[in-house]
Short mmCIF file of C-alpha atoms and ligand atoms in Angstrom, two decimals:
data_model
loop_
_atom_site.label_atom_id
_atom_site.label_comp_id
_atom_site.label_asym_id
_atom_site.label_seq_id
_atom_site.Cartn_x
_atom_site.Cartn_y
_atom_site.Cartn_z
CA MET A 136 0.81 -5.14 12.08
CA ARG A 137 3.99 -5.04 9.99
CA ILE A 138 3.17 -2.37 7.38
CA SER A 139 5.67 -1.57 4.64
CA ILE A 140 5.11 1.48 2.44
CA VAL A 141 7.22 1.66 -0.71
CA GLY A 142 7.74 5.29 -1.81
CA ALA A 143 8.27 8.50 0.18
CA GLY A 144 6.21 10.68 -2.17
CA PRO A 145 3.19 12.69 -1.00
CA GLY A 146 1.06 9.53 -0.86
CA GLY A 147 3.41 7.22 1.03
CA LEU A 148 4.41 9.83 3.62
CA THR A 149 0.82 10.93 4.25
CA CYS A 150 -0.20 7.32 4.85
CA ALA A 151 2.69 6.74 7.30
CA ARG A 152 1.90 9.96 9.17
CA ILE A 153 -1.82 9.25 9.66
CA LEU A 154 -1.08 5.68 10.78
CA GLN A 155 1.60 6.83 13.25
CA ARG A 156 -0.64 9.55 14.61
CA HIS A 157 -3.04 6.81 15.63
CA GLY A 158 -0.41 4.50 17.08
CA ILE A 159 0.18 2.18 14.10
CA ALA A 160 3.81 1.78 13.05
CA ALA A 161 4.81 1.70 9.40
CA THR A 162 8.18 1.67 7.65
CA VAL A 163 8.67 3.65 4.43
CA TYR A 164 11.29 2.49 1.92
CA ASP A 165 12.56 4.90 -0.79
CA ARG A 166 15.22 4.53 -3.45
CA ASP A 167 16.43 8.14 -3.02
CA ALA A 168 19.74 8.32 -1.16
CA GLY A 169 18.25 10.88 1.26
CA PRO A 170 15.44 13.40 1.65
CA HIS A 171 17.28 16.10 -0.32
CA SER A 172 19.38 13.98 -2.69
CA ARG A 173 17.15 14.78 -5.67
CA ASP A 174 15.48 18.02 -6.77
CA GLN A 175 11.82 17.41 -5.98
CA GLY A 176 10.58 19.53 -8.90
CA GLY A 177 8.12 22.41 -8.93
CA THR A 178 5.03 23.42 -7.07
CA LEU A 179 1.74 21.64 -6.31
CA ASP A 180 -1.68 23.03 -5.60
CA LEU A 181 -3.35 21.19 -2.73
CA ARG A 182 -7.13 21.33 -2.87
CA GLU A 183 -9.59 21.64 0.01
CA ASP A 184 -11.46 18.51 -1.16
CA ASP A 185 -8.55 16.07 -1.12
CA GLY A 186 -4.95 17.16 -0.44
CA GLN A 187 -5.94 19.52 2.38
CA LEU A 188 -8.45 17.03 3.74
CA ALA A 189 -5.64 14.47 4.09
CA LEU A 190 -3.38 17.06 5.74
CA ARG A 191 -6.13 17.83 8.25
CA GLU A 192 -6.29 14.11 9.13
CA ALA A 193 -2.48 14.18 9.42
CA GLY A 194 -2.69 17.12 11.87
CA LEU A 195 -0.63 19.29 9.51
CA LEU A 196 -3.17 21.65 7.95
CA GLU A 197 -2.16 24.72 9.95
CA GLU A 198 1.51 24.22 9.13
CA PHE A 199 0.57 23.80 5.47
CA HIS A 200 -1.30 27.11 5.47
CA ALA A 201 1.68 28.84 7.08
CA LEU A 202 3.95 27.59 4.27
CA SER A 203 1.67 27.68 1.23
CA ARG A 204 1.04 30.48 -1.23
CA PRO A 205 -2.66 31.31 -1.77
CA GLU A 206 -1.63 34.08 -4.20
CA GLY A 207 -0.17 31.25 -6.34
CA GLN A 208 -3.74 30.45 -7.44
CA GLU A 209 -3.59 33.39 -9.87
CA MET A 210 -3.78 32.12 -13.47
CA ARG A 211 -2.90 34.06 -16.64
CA GLN A 212 -3.57 32.88 -20.16
CA PHE A 213 -1.56 34.39 -23.01
CA THR A 214 -1.62 33.97 -26.77
CA PRO A 215 1.65 32.89 -28.44
CA ALA A 216 1.93 36.55 -29.51
CA GLY A 217 2.16 37.49 -25.83
CA VAL A 218 -1.30 39.07 -25.47
CA LEU A 219 -3.03 38.46 -22.14
CA ALA A 220 -6.26 36.67 -23.11
CA ASP A 221 -7.66 35.75 -19.71
CA ARG A 222 -6.78 36.19 -16.04
CA PHE A 223 -8.04 34.72 -12.77
CA VAL A 224 -7.12 36.58 -9.61
CA PRO A 225 -8.11 34.77 -6.38
CA ALA A 226 -9.93 36.68 -3.66
CA GLU A 227 -7.76 37.56 -0.66
CA SER A 228 -9.54 34.94 1.46
CA ASP A 229 -9.47 32.17 -1.20
CA ARG A 230 -7.78 29.06 0.24
CA PHE A 231 -9.27 26.48 -2.16
CA LYS A 232 -5.95 25.33 -3.68
CA PRO A 233 -2.88 27.22 -2.45
CA GLU A 234 0.49 26.27 -3.91
CA ILE A 235 3.35 24.61 -2.04
CA ASP A 236 6.73 23.49 -3.37
CA ARG A 237 7.09 19.73 -3.56
CA GLY A 238 10.26 19.93 -1.45
CA GLN A 239 8.45 21.90 1.26
CA LEU A 240 5.60 19.39 1.31
CA ARG A 241 8.03 16.48 1.57
CA ASP A 242 9.85 18.16 4.47
CA LEU A 243 6.58 18.98 6.23
CA LEU A 244 5.52 15.33 6.11
CA LEU A 245 8.99 13.95 6.93
CA ASP A 246 9.43 16.20 9.96
CA SER A 247 6.13 14.90 11.34
CA LEU A 248 7.31 11.26 11.30
CA ARG A 249 9.24 9.48 14.06
CA PRO A 250 12.98 9.42 13.29
CA GLY A 251 13.94 6.29 11.34
CA THR A 252 10.49 5.81 9.79
CA VAL A 253 11.89 6.30 6.30
CA GLN A 254 14.71 4.05 5.13
CA TRP A 255 16.57 5.85 2.33
CA GLY A 256 18.61 4.18 -0.39
CA ARG A 257 16.25 1.17 -0.43
CA GLN A 258 15.42 0.53 -4.08
CA LEU A 259 12.70 -2.07 -4.48
CA VAL A 260 13.29 -4.66 -7.18
CA ALA A 261 10.08 -6.65 -6.77
CA ALA A 262 7.17 -7.39 -4.47
CA GLU A 263 5.73 -10.91 -4.12
CA LYS A 264 2.67 -12.35 -2.46
CA PRO A 265 2.26 -12.65 0.46
CA GLY A 266 3.77 -9.28 1.42
CA ARG A 267 7.43 -9.92 0.54
CA LEU A 268 9.77 -7.16 -0.69
CA ARG A 269 13.08 -7.70 -2.48
CA PHE A 270 15.53 -4.79 -2.58
CA ALA A 271 18.45 -3.99 -4.90
CA ASP A 272 20.87 -4.28 -1.94
CA GLY A 273 19.96 -7.98 -1.69
CA THR A 274 17.81 -7.67 1.46
CA GLU A 275 14.27 -8.95 1.84
CA VAL A 276 11.45 -7.77 4.11
CA GLU A 277 8.32 -9.70 5.13
CA SER A 278 5.20 -7.66 5.86
CA ASP A 279 1.57 -8.20 6.77
CA LEU A 280 0.71 -5.44 4.30
CA VAL A 281 2.72 -3.88 1.46
CA ILE A 282 1.50 -0.48 0.24
CA GLY A 283 2.81 0.39 -3.22
CA ALA A 284 3.18 4.20 -3.21
CA ASP A 285 6.12 4.07 -5.61
CA GLY A 286 4.72 6.17 -8.42
CA ALA A 287 4.29 5.79 -12.17
CA PHE A 288 6.70 2.89 -12.72
CA SER A 289 5.82 1.06 -9.52
CA ARG A 290 7.76 -2.12 -8.74
CA VAL A 291 4.99 -3.21 -6.36
CA ARG A 292 2.25 -3.07 -9.03
CA PRO A 293 3.34 -6.15 -11.06
CA ALA A 294 2.61 -8.35 -8.02
CA ILE A 295 -1.12 -7.67 -8.39
CA SER A 296 -1.63 -6.21 -11.88
CA PRO A 297 -0.06 -6.70 -15.32
CA ALA A 298 -0.93 -3.12 -16.39
CA LEU A 299 1.86 -0.95 -17.81
CA PRO A 300 1.90 2.83 -18.34
CA HIS A 301 1.89 3.98 -21.97
CA TYR A 302 3.22 7.18 -23.56
CA THR A 303 0.58 9.85 -24.29
CA GLY A 304 2.42 11.33 -27.29
CA ILE A 305 3.14 14.53 -25.35
CA SER A 306 6.36 15.43 -23.55
CA PHE A 307 7.29 18.25 -21.22
CA GLN A 308 10.72 19.83 -21.02
CA GLU A 309 11.06 21.44 -17.60
CA ALA A 310 13.05 24.70 -17.52
CA ARG A 311 14.14 26.51 -14.34
CA PHE A 312 14.70 30.24 -13.80
CA ASP A 313 16.51 31.33 -10.61
CA GLY A 314 16.57 34.71 -8.84
CA VAL A 315 13.84 35.91 -11.18
CA GLU A 316 13.11 39.34 -9.67
CA ARG A 317 16.68 40.46 -10.36
CA ARG A 318 17.86 38.19 -13.18
CA HIS A 319 14.63 37.68 -15.19
CA PRO A 320 12.42 40.68 -14.27
CA ASP A 321 10.37 40.55 -17.52
CA LEU A 322 9.49 36.92 -16.88
CA ALA A 323 8.71 37.60 -13.23
CA GLU A 324 6.23 40.23 -14.36
CA LEU A 325 4.73 38.03 -17.08
CA VAL A 326 4.15 35.04 -14.81
CA GLY A 327 3.13 37.04 -11.73
CA PRO A 328 2.58 35.27 -8.39
CA GLY A 329 0.88 32.17 -9.89
CA SER A 330 0.81 30.48 -13.29
CA ALA A 331 0.90 31.61 -16.92
CA THR A 332 0.00 29.47 -19.94
CA ALA A 333 0.02 29.75 -23.73
CA ALA A 334 -0.54 27.21 -26.52
CA ASP A 335 -0.88 27.09 -30.31
CA GLY A 336 -2.52 23.71 -30.94
CA ASP A 337 0.71 21.69 -31.26
CA ARG A 338 2.83 23.05 -28.44
CA GLY A 339 2.50 25.19 -25.34
CA VAL A 340 4.05 26.45 -22.12
CA PHE A 341 2.91 26.25 -18.52
CA ALA A 342 4.93 28.56 -16.26
CA GLN A 343 4.68 28.48 -12.47
CA ARG A 344 6.05 30.70 -9.75
CA ASN A 345 7.80 28.63 -7.05
CA SER A 346 8.99 29.81 -3.66
CA GLY A 347 12.57 31.09 -3.30
CA ASP A 348 12.32 33.60 -6.20
CA GLN A 349 12.17 30.78 -8.75
CA ILE A 350 9.99 30.07 -11.80
CA ARG A 351 9.62 26.70 -13.53
CA VAL A 352 8.28 26.35 -17.03
CA TYR A 353 6.92 23.17 -18.57
CA ILE A 354 7.45 23.37 -22.35
CA MET A 355 4.85 21.04 -23.87
CA GLN A 356 5.08 19.42 -27.30
CA ARG A 357 3.49 16.61 -29.28
CA VAL A 358 6.67 14.63 -30.05
CA ALA A 359 7.99 11.07 -30.31
CA GLN A 360 8.86 9.47 -26.97
CA ASN A 361 12.59 9.63 -27.71
CA TRP A 362 12.58 13.36 -28.63
CA PRO A 363 14.99 15.20 -28.60
CA GLY A 364 17.45 12.32 -28.77
CA SER A 365 20.08 14.47 -27.04
CA ASP A 366 20.36 15.86 -23.53
CA ASP A 367 22.94 18.47 -24.48
CA THR A 368 21.44 21.77 -23.30
CA ASP A 369 22.59 23.88 -26.28
CA THR A 370 21.33 21.32 -28.80
CA LEU A 371 18.01 21.09 -27.05
CA ARG A 372 17.66 24.87 -26.77
CA ALA A 373 18.35 25.23 -30.51
CA ARG A 374 15.65 22.63 -31.32
CA LEU A 375 13.15 24.39 -29.08
CA GLU A 376 14.00 27.75 -30.68
CA THR A 377 13.15 26.24 -34.07
CA ALA A 378 9.92 24.65 -32.85
CA PHE A 379 8.73 27.91 -31.23
CA ALA A 380 10.18 30.28 -33.89
CA HIS A 381 6.72 31.67 -34.74
CA TRP A 382 6.05 32.71 -31.11
CA SER A 383 6.74 36.30 -29.97
CA PRO A 384 10.17 37.10 -28.44
CA LYS A 385 8.37 37.88 -25.15
CA MET A 386 6.98 34.33 -24.93
CA ARG A 387 10.14 32.68 -26.32
CA GLN A 388 12.08 33.88 -23.26
CA LEU A 389 10.15 31.26 -21.29
CA ILE A 390 11.62 28.60 -23.54
CA THR A 391 15.21 29.70 -24.05
CA ASP A 392 16.43 31.95 -21.21
CA ASN A 393 16.48 29.27 -18.53
CA ASP A 394 19.25 28.59 -16.01
CA GLY A 395 20.74 25.13 -16.13
CA PRO A 396 19.66 22.10 -18.14
CA TYR A 397 16.17 21.08 -19.25
CA VAL A 398 14.55 18.07 -17.56
CA ASN A 399 12.78 15.71 -19.96
CA ARG A 400 9.33 14.63 -18.68
CA PRO A 401 7.48 12.42 -21.19
CA LEU A 402 3.86 11.97 -20.04
CA PHE A 403 2.70 8.41 -19.36
CA VAL A 404 -0.71 7.16 -18.21
CA LEU A 405 -2.09 3.83 -17.00
CA PRO A 406 -4.96 2.12 -18.86
CA VAL A 407 -8.45 3.19 -17.73
CA PRO A 408 -10.00 1.65 -15.72
CA HIS A 409 -7.08 0.08 -13.89
CA VAL A 410 -8.44 -2.58 -11.53
CA TRP A 411 -7.16 -5.81 -9.98
CA ALA A 412 -8.41 -8.67 -7.83
CA PRO A 413 -8.08 -7.73 -4.13
CA ASP A 414 -5.13 -9.25 -2.31
CA PRO A 415 -5.03 -9.08 1.51
CA THR A 416 -1.27 -8.43 1.60
CA ILE A 417 -0.62 -5.92 -1.20
CA THR A 418 -2.35 -2.74 -2.36
CA LEU A 419 -1.50 0.44 -4.28
CA LEU A 420 -2.12 4.15 -3.93
CA GLY A 421 -1.51 7.34 -5.92
CA ASP A 422 0.23 7.20 -9.30
CA ALA A 423 1.03 3.50 -8.83
CA ALA A 424 -2.74 2.85 -8.89
CA HIS A 425 -4.06 5.46 -11.34
CA LEU A 426 -1.38 7.38 -13.22
CA MET A 427 -3.13 10.15 -15.15
CA PRO A 428 -2.12 13.31 -17.01
CA PRO A 429 -0.81 16.20 -14.87
CA VAL A 430 -3.86 18.41 -14.42
CA GLY A 431 -3.30 19.27 -10.78
CA LEU A 432 -4.92 16.13 -9.39
CA GLY A 433 -2.21 13.48 -8.94
CA ALA A 434 -0.65 14.54 -5.64
CA ASN A 435 -4.06 15.46 -4.25
CA LEU A 436 -5.47 12.04 -5.09
CA ALA A 437 -2.38 10.22 -3.80
CA MET A 438 -2.86 11.96 -0.45
CA LEU A 439 -6.60 11.26 -0.39
CA ASP A 440 -5.94 7.57 -1.15
CA ALA A 441 -3.37 7.54 1.65
CA CYS A 442 -5.85 9.05 4.07
CA ASP A 443 -8.61 6.60 3.08
CA LEU A 444 -6.30 3.60 3.40
CA ALA A 445 -4.92 4.67 6.79
CA LEU A 446 -8.43 5.26 8.15
CA ALA A 447 -9.61 1.91 6.77
CA LEU A 448 -6.73 0.18 8.56
CA LEU A 449 -7.65 1.98 11.79
CA ASN A 450 -11.33 1.13 11.56
CA SER A 451 -11.39 -2.45 10.23
CA ALA A 452 -11.22 -5.75 12.09
CA THR A 453 -8.61 -7.24 9.74
CA ILE A 454 -6.12 -6.00 7.15
CA ALA A 455 -8.06 -7.88 4.46
CA ASP A 456 -11.25 -5.99 5.41
CA ALA A 457 -9.36 -2.70 5.34
CA VAL A 458 -7.88 -3.32 1.88
CA ARG A 459 -11.29 -4.37 0.52
CA SER A 460 -13.05 -1.32 1.93
CA TYR A 461 -10.28 1.08 0.75
CA GLU A 462 -10.19 -0.34 -2.79
CA LYS A 463 -14.00 -0.24 -3.00
CA THR A 464 -13.77 3.57 -2.76
CA MET A 465 -10.38 4.23 -4.37
CA LEU A 466 -10.67 2.11 -7.55
CA PRO A 467 -13.91 3.63 -8.94
CA ARG A 468 -12.82 7.13 -7.91
CA GLY A 469 -9.46 6.74 -9.67
CA ALA A 470 -11.09 5.24 -12.77
CA GLU A 471 -13.69 8.00 -13.01
CA LEU A 472 -11.13 10.81 -12.71
CA ALA A 473 -8.69 9.09 -15.06
CA ALA A 474 -11.47 8.82 -17.67
CA GLU A 475 -12.42 12.48 -17.17
CA THR A 476 -8.81 13.64 -17.62
CA ALA A 477 -7.86 11.30 -20.47
CA ASP A 478 -8.07 14.12 -23.05
CA ALA A 479 -6.20 16.57 -20.84
CA PRO A 480 -2.86 16.35 -22.68
CA GLU A 481 -4.60 17.50 -25.89
CA HIS A 482 -6.38 20.32 -24.01
CA LEU A 483 -3.06 21.53 -22.64
CA LEU A 484 -1.93 22.15 -26.22
CA SER A 485 -5.15 23.60 -27.63
CA ALA A 486 -4.84 27.20 -28.82
CA HIS A 487 -6.49 29.94 -26.75
C1 FAD B 260 5.07 18.04 -14.71
C2 FAD B 260 4.12 17.57 -13.65
C3 FAD B 260 3.40 18.53 -12.90
C4 FAD B 260 2.48 18.09 -11.91
N1 FAD B 260 1.76 19.01 -11.20
C5 FAD B 260 0.86 18.59 -10.26
C6 FAD B 260 0.08 19.53 -9.48
O1 FAD B 260 0.18 20.75 -9.63
N2 FAD B 260 -0.81 19.02 -8.55
C7 FAD B 260 -0.97 17.68 -8.36
O2 FAD B 260 -1.79 17.26 -7.51
N3 FAD B 260 -0.24 16.78 -9.08
C8 FAD B 260 0.66 17.20 -10.01
N4 FAD B 260 1.38 16.29 -10.72
C9 FAD B 260 1.20 14.86 -10.44
C10 FAD B 260 1.94 14.48 -9.17
O3 FAD B 260 3.30 14.85 -9.27
C11 FAD B 260 1.85 12.97 -8.93
O4 FAD B 260 0.57 12.53 -9.21
C12 FAD B 260 2.20 12.69 -7.45
O5 FAD B 260 3.52 13.06 -7.15
C13 FAD B 260 1.97 11.21 -7.14
O6 FAD B 260 2.31 10.97 -5.81
P1 FAD B 260 2.74 9.51 -5.33
O7 FAD B 260 3.02 9.64 -3.87
O8 FAD B 260 1.73 8.54 -5.80
O9 FAD B 260 4.07 9.15 -6.15
P2 FAD B 260 5.46 9.96 -6.37
O10 FAD B 260 5.34 11.40 -6.00
O11 FAD B 260 5.91 9.63 -7.74
O12 FAD B 260 6.44 9.29 -5.32
C14 FAD B 260 6.93 8.01 -5.52
C15 FAD B 260 8.12 7.78 -4.58
O13 FAD B 260 8.52 6.41 -4.74
C16 FAD B 260 9.91 6.33 -4.85
N5 FAD B 260 10.21 5.14 -5.67
C17 FAD B 260 9.94 4.95 -6.97
N6 FAD B 260 10.34 3.73 -7.37
C18 FAD B 260 10.90 3.13 -6.28
C19 FAD B 260 11.50 1.88 -6.06
N7 FAD B 260 11.64 0.96 -7.05
N8 FAD B 260 11.98 1.59 -4.82
C20 FAD B 260 11.85 2.49 -3.80
N9 FAD B 260 11.29 3.71 -3.97
C21 FAD B 260 10.82 4.02 -5.19
C22 FAD B 260 10.34 7.64 -5.51
O14 FAD B 260 11.69 7.97 -5.19
C23 FAD B 260 9.34 8.63 -4.90
O15 FAD B 260 9.84 9.23 -3.72
C24 FAD B 260 2.31 16.70 -11.69
C25 FAD B 260 3.05 15.76 -12.44
C26 FAD B 260 3.94 16.20 -13.42
C27 FAD B 260 4.71 15.17 -14.25
#
C-alpha cells in the first residue's frame, strides 16, 4: 500500500506510528521546514479515553507518562477582580488528562518513527482523485490512499468536500511568559501548576503552565476577524490595556507583562455536521475533518481518529473497506462532539 499522510500534527504522526508498528509503511508530508522550525505552541491535555488510548496503541503510553505533568490538571477560576472563585486540585494518583507540551508530544511521536518517514518542507497545494498530491515545489506523488491530517485549512479536504471553516467571532491573542519563577513570581503563584481562567462576559483569559518554567496566556475577546489590524506589539498591548482597563492590576499582568510578541489566533470552526461521500483513495482526520472550538478535545480526537483509521487499515480486506469502516465511526462521533461544543466560545467568555 502506498499511504501518504499530509500533516505532521498529533493526528498524522500517530497514524504513521501505529501503521509502522504493524509493518505498514506510510510517508508523512509537512510544510514546516523541519521538526523545530516553528514554535509548536502551548500545552495539551491528553485524556485516558482518546489521546492516551491512541498512545497506548502506538506503544508510547509509558513514555508519555514519564514526560507529562499530572499536576497540570489543577484548575483555578478567578473573577476579573482577582478573587479565587473556584479551584480543582487533582488527586495525587489522578492520570485522567495530564498535560504535555505540544513540542514534547511531537518529538515523542517523531522519535518513534523510522528515519525519513516525514518529508519536511513539502507544502501541499492540492489533492486530486484518485490519490494524487501536488506540492508547491512542483512535485507530484501518486498514492493508494491519501490521509488529510493537515489541520483547519486542509488542502486535502477540497478534493472530497466543499466545506470551508468560518470565523466564530472570537479571537485569542496568545501571550508568553518565560522564566516565570524568577521573572514573573506573582503570575507563577496565581496560575499555579495548571490553568487559571477569568472572564467578564465579553472577554477573558485562559492561562496555562507549560514545561520549562513558562506560562502561556490566551487572551480571549469577541472582536472582528481583522482585529487588531496591527501586529506591532506596543500598539496591541495598548489596545488590550484599554479593553481590560476595568480588570484588577493583578489580573491585567496576564495581559500586558508578557515576553515577546502576541500571536493572533482567530477561532474558526467547520459546519456541523461535516460529512462527505466516501472515496476509496482520500480521507480526512482531526481538524481537517471536524474543526471545533478549543475545549481540550481537538488533539485528543485527532489522535483517536488516527488510531481508528490505522486499525481499520490493518484489519480490512481492502483500503476502500477500511475507509468506509473508519468514516462510519469517525463522522458521527465528530459531528456529535462538534454540535456539543458549538457554544463553547461563548462559554469561554461567560462571567464567573
Ligand atoms: C489556542 C488553542 C488551544 C488548544 N488546546 C487544546 C488542548 O488543550 N487539548 C486538545 O486536545 N486540543 C487543543 N486544541 C486543538 C488542537 O490544537 C487541534 O485540534 C489539534 O492540533 C489538531 O490536530 P491535527 O493533527 O488534526 O492538526 P494540526 O495539529 O493542525 O497539524 C496539522 C499539520 O499539517 C501541516 N500542514 C498544514 N497545511 C499543510 C499543507 N498545505 N501542506 C503540508 N502540511 C501542512 C501543519 O504544518 C501541521 O504540522 C487547541 C487549539 C487552539 C487554537
